[in-house]
């Protein structure tokens, strides 16, 4: 299952850090961040609850870039 989330990020480098953090989160099959549209597309692994996984994605993104935001 794929879902799109609105994000708030200041620069392309920060967006890359967010993408890497989201991609490495358990339950995420793949994640793509588009800095120009301020969107994150997340594909979840089979059987994962998107809401639960996205809470972890948000935490991991805050670790690498504390002024970013993922709107769940």
Short mmCIF file of C-alpha atoms in Angstrom, two decimals:
data_model
loop_
_atom_site.label_atom_id
_atom_site.label_comp_id
_atom_site.label_asym_id
_atom_site.label_seq_id
_atom_site.Cartn_x
_atom_site.Cartn_y
_atom_site.Cartn_z
CA UNK A 1 0.00 0.00 0.00
CA UNK A 2 1.26 3.48 -0.91
CA UNK A 3 0.25 6.71 0.79
CA UNK A 4 1.21 10.34 0.22
CA UNK A 5 1.91 12.73 3.09
CA UNK A 6 2.44 16.48 3.16
CA UNK A 7 5.79 17.55 4.63
CA UNK A 8 7.40 20.79 5.73
CA UNK A 9 11.12 20.95 5.00
CA UNK A 10 13.46 23.89 4.31
CA UNK A 11 16.01 22.55 1.82
CA UNK A 12 16.67 19.75 -0.64
CA UNK A 13 19.47 18.33 1.51
CA UNK A 14 17.08 18.07 4.48
CA UNK A 15 14.56 16.35 2.21
CA UNK A 16 17.22 13.77 1.29
CA UNK A 17 17.91 13.14 4.97
CA UNK A 18 14.20 12.68 5.62
CA UNK A 19 13.93 10.24 2.72
CA UNK A 20 16.82 8.16 4.07
CA UNK A 21 15.36 8.17 7.59
CA UNK A 22 11.91 7.16 6.36
CA UNK A 23 13.31 4.43 4.10
CA UNK A 24 15.21 2.85 6.99
CA UNK A 25 12.15 2.70 9.27
CA UNK A 26 10.78 -0.76 10.06
CA UNK A 27 7.58 -1.42 8.11
CA UNK A 28 8.52 0.86 5.21
CA UNK A 29 9.17 -0.85 1.87
CA UNK A 30 10.20 2.41 0.18
CA UNK A 31 9.95 6.15 0.69
CA UNK A 32 10.40 9.05 -1.69
CA UNK A 33 10.51 12.71 -0.73
CA UNK A 34 9.85 15.38 -3.34
CA UNK A 35 11.21 18.72 -2.14
CA UNK A 36 9.51 20.72 -4.91
CA UNK A 37 5.99 19.47 -4.09
CA UNK A 38 6.67 19.04 -0.34
CA UNK A 39 5.33 15.49 -0.38
CA UNK A 40 6.51 12.14 0.89
CA UNK A 41 5.28 8.94 -0.77
CA UNK A 42 5.59 5.90 1.47
CA UNK A 43 5.05 2.31 0.41
CA UNK A 44 4.40 0.05 3.39
CA UNK A 45 5.43 -3.57 3.80
CA UNK A 46 2.65 -6.16 3.63
CA UNK A 47 0.50 -6.31 6.78
CA UNK A 48 1.87 -3.12 8.37
CA UNK A 49 -0.43 -0.49 9.91
CA UNK A 50 0.35 2.81 8.13
CA UNK A 51 -0.62 4.97 11.12
CA UNK A 52 1.72 3.10 13.49
CA UNK A 53 4.59 3.02 10.99
CA UNK A 54 4.22 6.73 10.20
CA UNK A 55 4.59 7.64 13.87
CA UNK A 56 8.00 5.93 13.76
CA UNK A 57 8.82 7.62 10.44
CA UNK A 58 8.05 11.01 12.03
CA UNK A 59 10.32 10.22 15.02
CA UNK A 60 13.16 9.10 12.74
CA UNK A 61 12.84 12.19 10.55
CA UNK A 62 12.95 14.45 13.62
CA UNK A 63 16.20 12.75 14.69
CA UNK A 64 17.98 13.71 11.45
CA UNK A 65 16.28 17.08 10.89
CA UNK A 66 14.53 18.48 13.95
CA UNK A 67 12.82 21.39 12.18
CA UNK A 68 11.07 19.22 9.60
CA UNK A 69 7.49 18.00 9.85
CA UNK A 70 5.53 15.09 8.42
CA UNK A 71 1.78 15.63 8.53
CA UNK A 72 0.09 12.32 9.27
#
